[in-house]
mmCIF file of C-alpha atoms in Angstrom:
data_model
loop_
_atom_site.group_PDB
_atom_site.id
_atom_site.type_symbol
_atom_site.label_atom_id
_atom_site.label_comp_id
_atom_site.label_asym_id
_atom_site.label_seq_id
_atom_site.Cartn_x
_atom_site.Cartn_y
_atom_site.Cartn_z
ATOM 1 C CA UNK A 1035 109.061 143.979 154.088
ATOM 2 C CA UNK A 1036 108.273 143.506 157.536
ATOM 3 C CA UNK A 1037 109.554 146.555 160.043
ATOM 4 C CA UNK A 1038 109.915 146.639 163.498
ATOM 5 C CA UNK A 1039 110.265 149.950 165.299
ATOM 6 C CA UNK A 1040 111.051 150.510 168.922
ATOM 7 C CA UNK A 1041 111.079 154.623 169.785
ATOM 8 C CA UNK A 1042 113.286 154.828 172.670
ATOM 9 C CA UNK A 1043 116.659 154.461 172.173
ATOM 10 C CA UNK A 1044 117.013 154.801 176.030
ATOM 11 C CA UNK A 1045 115.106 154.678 179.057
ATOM 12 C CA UNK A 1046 115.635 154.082 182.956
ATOM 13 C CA UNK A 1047 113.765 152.836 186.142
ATOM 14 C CA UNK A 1048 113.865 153.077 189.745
ATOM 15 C CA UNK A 1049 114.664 150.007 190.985
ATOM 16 C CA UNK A 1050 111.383 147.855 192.582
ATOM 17 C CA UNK A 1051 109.402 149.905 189.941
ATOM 18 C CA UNK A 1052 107.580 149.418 186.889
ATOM 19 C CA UNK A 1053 108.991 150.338 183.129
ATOM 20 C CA UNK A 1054 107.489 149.705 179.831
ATOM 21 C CA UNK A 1055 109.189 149.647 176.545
ATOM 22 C CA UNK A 1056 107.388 150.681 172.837
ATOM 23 C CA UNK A 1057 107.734 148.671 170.249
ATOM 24 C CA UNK A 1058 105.410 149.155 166.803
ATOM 25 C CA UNK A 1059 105.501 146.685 163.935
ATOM 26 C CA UNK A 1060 104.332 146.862 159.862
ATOM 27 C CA UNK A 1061 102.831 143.853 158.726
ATOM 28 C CA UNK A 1062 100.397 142.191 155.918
ATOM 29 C CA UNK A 1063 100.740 139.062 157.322
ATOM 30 C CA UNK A 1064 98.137 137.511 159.547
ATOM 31 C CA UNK A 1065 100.242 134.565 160.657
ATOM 32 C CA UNK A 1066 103.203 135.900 162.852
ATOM 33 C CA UNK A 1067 104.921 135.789 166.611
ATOM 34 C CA UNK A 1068 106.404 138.540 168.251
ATOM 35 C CA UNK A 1069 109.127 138.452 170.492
ATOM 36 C CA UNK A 1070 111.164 140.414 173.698
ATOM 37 C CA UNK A 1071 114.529 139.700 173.559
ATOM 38 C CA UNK A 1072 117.991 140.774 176.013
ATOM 39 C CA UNK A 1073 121.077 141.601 175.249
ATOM 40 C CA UNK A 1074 123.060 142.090 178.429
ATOM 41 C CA UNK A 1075 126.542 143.329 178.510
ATOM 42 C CA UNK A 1076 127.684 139.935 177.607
ATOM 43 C CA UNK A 1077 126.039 140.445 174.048
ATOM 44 C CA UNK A 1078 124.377 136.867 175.047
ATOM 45 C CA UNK A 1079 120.576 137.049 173.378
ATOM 46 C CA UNK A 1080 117.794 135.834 175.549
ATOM 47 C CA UNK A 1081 114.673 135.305 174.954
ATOM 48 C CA UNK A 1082 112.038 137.027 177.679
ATOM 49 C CA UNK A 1083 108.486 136.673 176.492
ATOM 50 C CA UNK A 1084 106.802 135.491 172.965
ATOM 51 C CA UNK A 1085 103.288 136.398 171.772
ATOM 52 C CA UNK A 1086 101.204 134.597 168.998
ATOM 53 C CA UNK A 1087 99.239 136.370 166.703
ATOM 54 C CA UNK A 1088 96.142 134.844 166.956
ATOM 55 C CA UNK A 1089 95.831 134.986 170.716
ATOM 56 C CA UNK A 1090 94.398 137.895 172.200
ATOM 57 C CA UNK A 1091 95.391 137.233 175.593
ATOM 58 C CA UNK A 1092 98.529 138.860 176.477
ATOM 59 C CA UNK A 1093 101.550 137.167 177.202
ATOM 60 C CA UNK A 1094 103.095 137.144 180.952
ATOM 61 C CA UNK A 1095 106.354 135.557 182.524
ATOM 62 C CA UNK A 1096 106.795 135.892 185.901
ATOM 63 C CA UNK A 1097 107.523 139.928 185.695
ATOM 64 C CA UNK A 1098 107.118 140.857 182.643
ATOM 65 C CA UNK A 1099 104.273 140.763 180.364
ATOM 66 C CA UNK A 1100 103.016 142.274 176.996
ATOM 67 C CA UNK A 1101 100.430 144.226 175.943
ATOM 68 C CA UNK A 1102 99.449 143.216 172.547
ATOM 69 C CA UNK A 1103 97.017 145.688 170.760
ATOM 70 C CA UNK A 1104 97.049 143.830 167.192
ATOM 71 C CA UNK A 1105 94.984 146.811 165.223
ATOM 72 C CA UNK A 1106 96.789 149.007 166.721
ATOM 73 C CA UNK A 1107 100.200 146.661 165.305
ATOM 74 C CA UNK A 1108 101.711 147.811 168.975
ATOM 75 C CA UNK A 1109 103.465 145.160 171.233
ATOM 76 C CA UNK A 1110 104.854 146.791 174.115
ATOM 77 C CA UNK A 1111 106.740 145.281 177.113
ATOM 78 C CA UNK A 1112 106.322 145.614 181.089
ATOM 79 C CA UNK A 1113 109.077 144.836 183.006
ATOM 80 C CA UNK A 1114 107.761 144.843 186.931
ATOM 81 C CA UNK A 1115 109.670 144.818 190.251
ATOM 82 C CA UNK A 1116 112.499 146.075 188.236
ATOM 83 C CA UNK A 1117 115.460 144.540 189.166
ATOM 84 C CA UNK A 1118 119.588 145.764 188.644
ATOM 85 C CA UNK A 1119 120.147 142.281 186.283
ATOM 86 C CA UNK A 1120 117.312 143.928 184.110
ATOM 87 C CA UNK A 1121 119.382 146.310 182.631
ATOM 88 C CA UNK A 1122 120.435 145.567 179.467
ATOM 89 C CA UNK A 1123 119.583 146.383 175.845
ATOM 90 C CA UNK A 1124 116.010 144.902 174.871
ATOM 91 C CA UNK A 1125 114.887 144.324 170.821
ATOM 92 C CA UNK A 1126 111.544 143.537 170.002
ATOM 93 C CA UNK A 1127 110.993 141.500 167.336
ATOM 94 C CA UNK A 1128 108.792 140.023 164.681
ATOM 95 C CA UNK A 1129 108.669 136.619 163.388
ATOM 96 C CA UNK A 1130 107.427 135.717 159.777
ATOM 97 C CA UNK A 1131 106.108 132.276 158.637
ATOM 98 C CA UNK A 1132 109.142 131.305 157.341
ATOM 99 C CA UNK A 1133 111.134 131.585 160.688
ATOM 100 C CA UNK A 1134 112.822 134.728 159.428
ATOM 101 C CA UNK A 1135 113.398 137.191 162.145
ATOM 102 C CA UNK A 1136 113.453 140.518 161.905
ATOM 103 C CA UNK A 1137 114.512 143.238 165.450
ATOM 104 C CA UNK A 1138 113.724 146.743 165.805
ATOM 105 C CA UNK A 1139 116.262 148.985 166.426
ATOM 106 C CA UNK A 1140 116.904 148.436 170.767
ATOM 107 C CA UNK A 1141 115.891 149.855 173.763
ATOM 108 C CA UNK A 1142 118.660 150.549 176.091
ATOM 109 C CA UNK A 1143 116.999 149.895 180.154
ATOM 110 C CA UNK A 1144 118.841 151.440 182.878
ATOM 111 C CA UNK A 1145 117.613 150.167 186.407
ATOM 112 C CA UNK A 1146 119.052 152.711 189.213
ATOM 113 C CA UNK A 1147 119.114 151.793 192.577
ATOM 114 C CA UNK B 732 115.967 124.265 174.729
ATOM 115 C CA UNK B 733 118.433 124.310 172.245
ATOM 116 C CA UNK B 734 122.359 124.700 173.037
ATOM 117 C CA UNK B 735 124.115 126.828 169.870
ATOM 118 C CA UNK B 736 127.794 127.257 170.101
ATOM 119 C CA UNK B 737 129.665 129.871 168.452
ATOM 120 C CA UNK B 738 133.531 129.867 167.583
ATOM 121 C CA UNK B 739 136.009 131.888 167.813
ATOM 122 C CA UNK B 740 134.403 134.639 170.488
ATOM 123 C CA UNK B 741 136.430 137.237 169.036
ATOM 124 C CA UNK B 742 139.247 137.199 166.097
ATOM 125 C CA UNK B 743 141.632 139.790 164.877
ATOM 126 C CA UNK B 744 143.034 139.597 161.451
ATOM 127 C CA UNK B 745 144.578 141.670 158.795
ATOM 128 C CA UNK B 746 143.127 143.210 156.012
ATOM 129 C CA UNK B 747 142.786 141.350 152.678
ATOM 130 C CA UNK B 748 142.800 137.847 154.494
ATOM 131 C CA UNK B 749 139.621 135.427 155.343
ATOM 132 C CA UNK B 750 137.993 134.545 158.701
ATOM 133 C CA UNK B 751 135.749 131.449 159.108
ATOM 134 C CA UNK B 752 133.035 131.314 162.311
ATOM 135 C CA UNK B 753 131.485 127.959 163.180
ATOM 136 C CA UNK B 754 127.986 127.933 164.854
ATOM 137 C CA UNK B 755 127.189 124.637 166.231
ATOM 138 C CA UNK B 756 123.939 123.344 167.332
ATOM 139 C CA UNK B 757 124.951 121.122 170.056
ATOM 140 C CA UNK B 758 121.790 119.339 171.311
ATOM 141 C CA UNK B 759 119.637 120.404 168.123
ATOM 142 C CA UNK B 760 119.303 118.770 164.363
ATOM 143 C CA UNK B 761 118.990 122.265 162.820
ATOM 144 C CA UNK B 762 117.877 122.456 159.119
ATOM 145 C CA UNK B 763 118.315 126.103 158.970
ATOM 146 C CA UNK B 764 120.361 128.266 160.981
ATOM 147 C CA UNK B 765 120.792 132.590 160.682
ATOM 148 C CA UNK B 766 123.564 134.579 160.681
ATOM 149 C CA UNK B 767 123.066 138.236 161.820
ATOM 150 C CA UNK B 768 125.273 141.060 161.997
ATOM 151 C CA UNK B 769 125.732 143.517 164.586
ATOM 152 C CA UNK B 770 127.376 147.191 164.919
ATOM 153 C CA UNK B 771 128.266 148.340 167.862
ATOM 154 C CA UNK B 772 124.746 150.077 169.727
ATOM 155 C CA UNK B 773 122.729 149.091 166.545
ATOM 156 C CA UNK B 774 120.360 146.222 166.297
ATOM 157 C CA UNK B 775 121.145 143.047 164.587
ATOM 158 C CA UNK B 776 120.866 142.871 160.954
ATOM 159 C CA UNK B 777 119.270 139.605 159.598
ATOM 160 C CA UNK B 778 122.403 138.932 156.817
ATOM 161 C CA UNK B 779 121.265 135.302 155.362
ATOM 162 C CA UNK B 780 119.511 131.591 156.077
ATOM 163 C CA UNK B 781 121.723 128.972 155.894
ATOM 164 C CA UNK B 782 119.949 125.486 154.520
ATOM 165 C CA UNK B 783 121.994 122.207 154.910
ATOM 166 C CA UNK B 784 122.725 120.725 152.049
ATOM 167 C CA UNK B 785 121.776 123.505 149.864
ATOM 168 C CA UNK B 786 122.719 127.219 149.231
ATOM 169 C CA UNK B 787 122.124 129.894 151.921
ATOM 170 C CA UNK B 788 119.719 132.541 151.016
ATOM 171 C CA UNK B 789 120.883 135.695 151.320
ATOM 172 C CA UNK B 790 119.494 139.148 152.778
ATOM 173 C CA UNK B 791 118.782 142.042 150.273
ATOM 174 C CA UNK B 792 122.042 143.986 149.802
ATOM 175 C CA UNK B 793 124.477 140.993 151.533
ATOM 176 C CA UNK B 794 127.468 140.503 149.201
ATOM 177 C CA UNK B 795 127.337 136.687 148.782
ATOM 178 C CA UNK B 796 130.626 136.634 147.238
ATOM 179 C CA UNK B 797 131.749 138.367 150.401
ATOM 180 C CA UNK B 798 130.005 135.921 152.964
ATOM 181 C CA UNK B 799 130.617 132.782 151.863
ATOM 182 C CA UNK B 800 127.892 130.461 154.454
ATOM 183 C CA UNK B 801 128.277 126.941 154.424
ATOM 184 C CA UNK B 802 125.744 124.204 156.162
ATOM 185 C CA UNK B 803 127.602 120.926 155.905
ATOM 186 C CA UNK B 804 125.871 118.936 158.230
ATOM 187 C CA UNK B 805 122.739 119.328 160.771
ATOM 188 C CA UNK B 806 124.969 120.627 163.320
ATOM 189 C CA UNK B 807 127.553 122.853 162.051
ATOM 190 C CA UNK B 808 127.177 126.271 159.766
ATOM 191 C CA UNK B 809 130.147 127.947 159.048
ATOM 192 C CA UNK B 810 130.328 131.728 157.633
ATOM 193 C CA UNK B 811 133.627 133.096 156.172
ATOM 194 C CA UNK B 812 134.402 136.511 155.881
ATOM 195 C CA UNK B 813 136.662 136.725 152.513
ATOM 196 C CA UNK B 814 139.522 139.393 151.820
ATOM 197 C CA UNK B 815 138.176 141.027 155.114
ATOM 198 C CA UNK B 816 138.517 144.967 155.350
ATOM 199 C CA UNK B 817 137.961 147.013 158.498
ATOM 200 C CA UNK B 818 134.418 147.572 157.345
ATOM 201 C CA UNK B 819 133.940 143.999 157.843
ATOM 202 C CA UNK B 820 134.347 144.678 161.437
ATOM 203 C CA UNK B 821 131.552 144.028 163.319
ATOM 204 C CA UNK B 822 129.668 141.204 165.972
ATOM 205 C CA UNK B 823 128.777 138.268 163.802
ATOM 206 C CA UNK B 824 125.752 135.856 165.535
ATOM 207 C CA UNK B 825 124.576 133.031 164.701
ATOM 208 C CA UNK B 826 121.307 131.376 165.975
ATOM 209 C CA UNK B 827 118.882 128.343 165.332
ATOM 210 C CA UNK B 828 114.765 128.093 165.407
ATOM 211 C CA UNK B 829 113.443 125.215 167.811
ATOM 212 C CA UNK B 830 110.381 124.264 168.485
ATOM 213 C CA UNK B 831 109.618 125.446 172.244
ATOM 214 C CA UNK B 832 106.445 124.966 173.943
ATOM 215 C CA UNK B 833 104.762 124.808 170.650
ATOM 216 C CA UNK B 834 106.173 127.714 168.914
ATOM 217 C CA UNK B 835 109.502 128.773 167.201
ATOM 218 C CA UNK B 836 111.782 130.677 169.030
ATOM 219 C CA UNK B 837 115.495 131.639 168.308
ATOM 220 C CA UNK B 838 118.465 130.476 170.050
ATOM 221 C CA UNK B 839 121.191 132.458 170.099
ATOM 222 C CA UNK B 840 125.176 131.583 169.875
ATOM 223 C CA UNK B 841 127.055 134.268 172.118
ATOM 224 C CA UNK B 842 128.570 135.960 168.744
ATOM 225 C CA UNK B 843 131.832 136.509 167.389
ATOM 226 C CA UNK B 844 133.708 140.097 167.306
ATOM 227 C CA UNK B 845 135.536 140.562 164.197
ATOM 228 C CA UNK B 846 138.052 143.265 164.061
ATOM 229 C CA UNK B 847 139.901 143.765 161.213
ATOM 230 C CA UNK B 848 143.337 145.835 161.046
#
């Protein structure tokens, strides 16, 4: 079974500044995406940034980006410029062939001003 | 990207009697939609795959019986919660996989909050 594990339950930036968020994953597969997602207040899931598997180039939109180390099974999250509608809780999370989804456990992001 | 529609936003009911969310995909033919289950702080808990037409495949330790998941059409899924008790209560999603820019992605109804009394 696929398992996705995110080691900071909590974590907080400055606003204007620059956080990054864990995430680790298990996998035999070599086929797979990875995925940032939101959950704001509203309990609304968005989608921030997606990474494929077989490219080695990391992933960016607009301020945030990835940093995919695929040996390493680590794809952690950079959230630039941070901004007060950035807080929210943030799940990584791993997608099989199949389309089955799987989170890690959540990230809650504080942005102070 | 895809539009997914989730009814009722929130529900209160008594113990012993059954709830029924609808997801909708609104602008989406979706062959297979996912229902996940959330407690409160805690990450979201893949429960089963809903095929239209067919049976829903359910999750490792998900009491079928329990979460009855029904895909009538390519629009609608519908899961009911039978002979709810409070330990039922909990944020129910639903969400569908479209194609986006070449890749898979999940869209996400805005959930349903069970509480049962």
């Amino acid at each position: 079974a696929q398992t996705v594990t995110q080691s900071q339950p909590e974590m907080s930036v400055q606003e204007a500044e620059t956080v990054t968020l864990s995430c680790t994953y298990d996998t035999s597969e070599s086929d797979y995406y990875l995925f940032w997602y939101k959950q704001p207040p509203s309990r609304q899931m968005i989608l921030v940034i997606r990474q494929e598997a077989y490219k080695q180039q990391n992933a960016t939109e607009n301020r945030f980006s990835v940093n995919f180390q695929k040996a390493a099974k680590s794809f952690s999250l950079k959230i630039s410029d941070s901004q007060l509608g950035d807080a929210a809780m943030y799940f990584c999370a791993y997608r099989r062939a199949g389309n089955q989804f799987y989170f890690g456990t959540g990230t809650s992001l504080t942005v102070i001003p | 990207g895809a539009v997914v529609s989730q009814h009722p936003s929130w529900v209160i009911c008594k113990s012993g009697t059954s709830v029924k969310i609808e997801c909708r995909s609104l602008d989406f033919q979706a062959t297979t939609m996912f229902w996940y289950r959330q407690f409160p702080k805690q990450s979201l808990m893949l429960m089963a795959t809903s095929n239209e037409g067919s049976k829903a495949t359910y999750e490792q330790g998900v009491e079928k019986d329990k979460f009855l998941i029904n895909h009538a059409s390519l629009t609608l899924s519908t899961l009911t919660v039978t002979s709810a008790h409070p330990e039922d209560s909990s944020f129910y999603i639903c969400s569908v996989v479209t194609p986006t820019d070449g890749a898979n992605v999940l869209t996400f109804g805005a959930g349903s909050r069970l509480t049962v009394l």
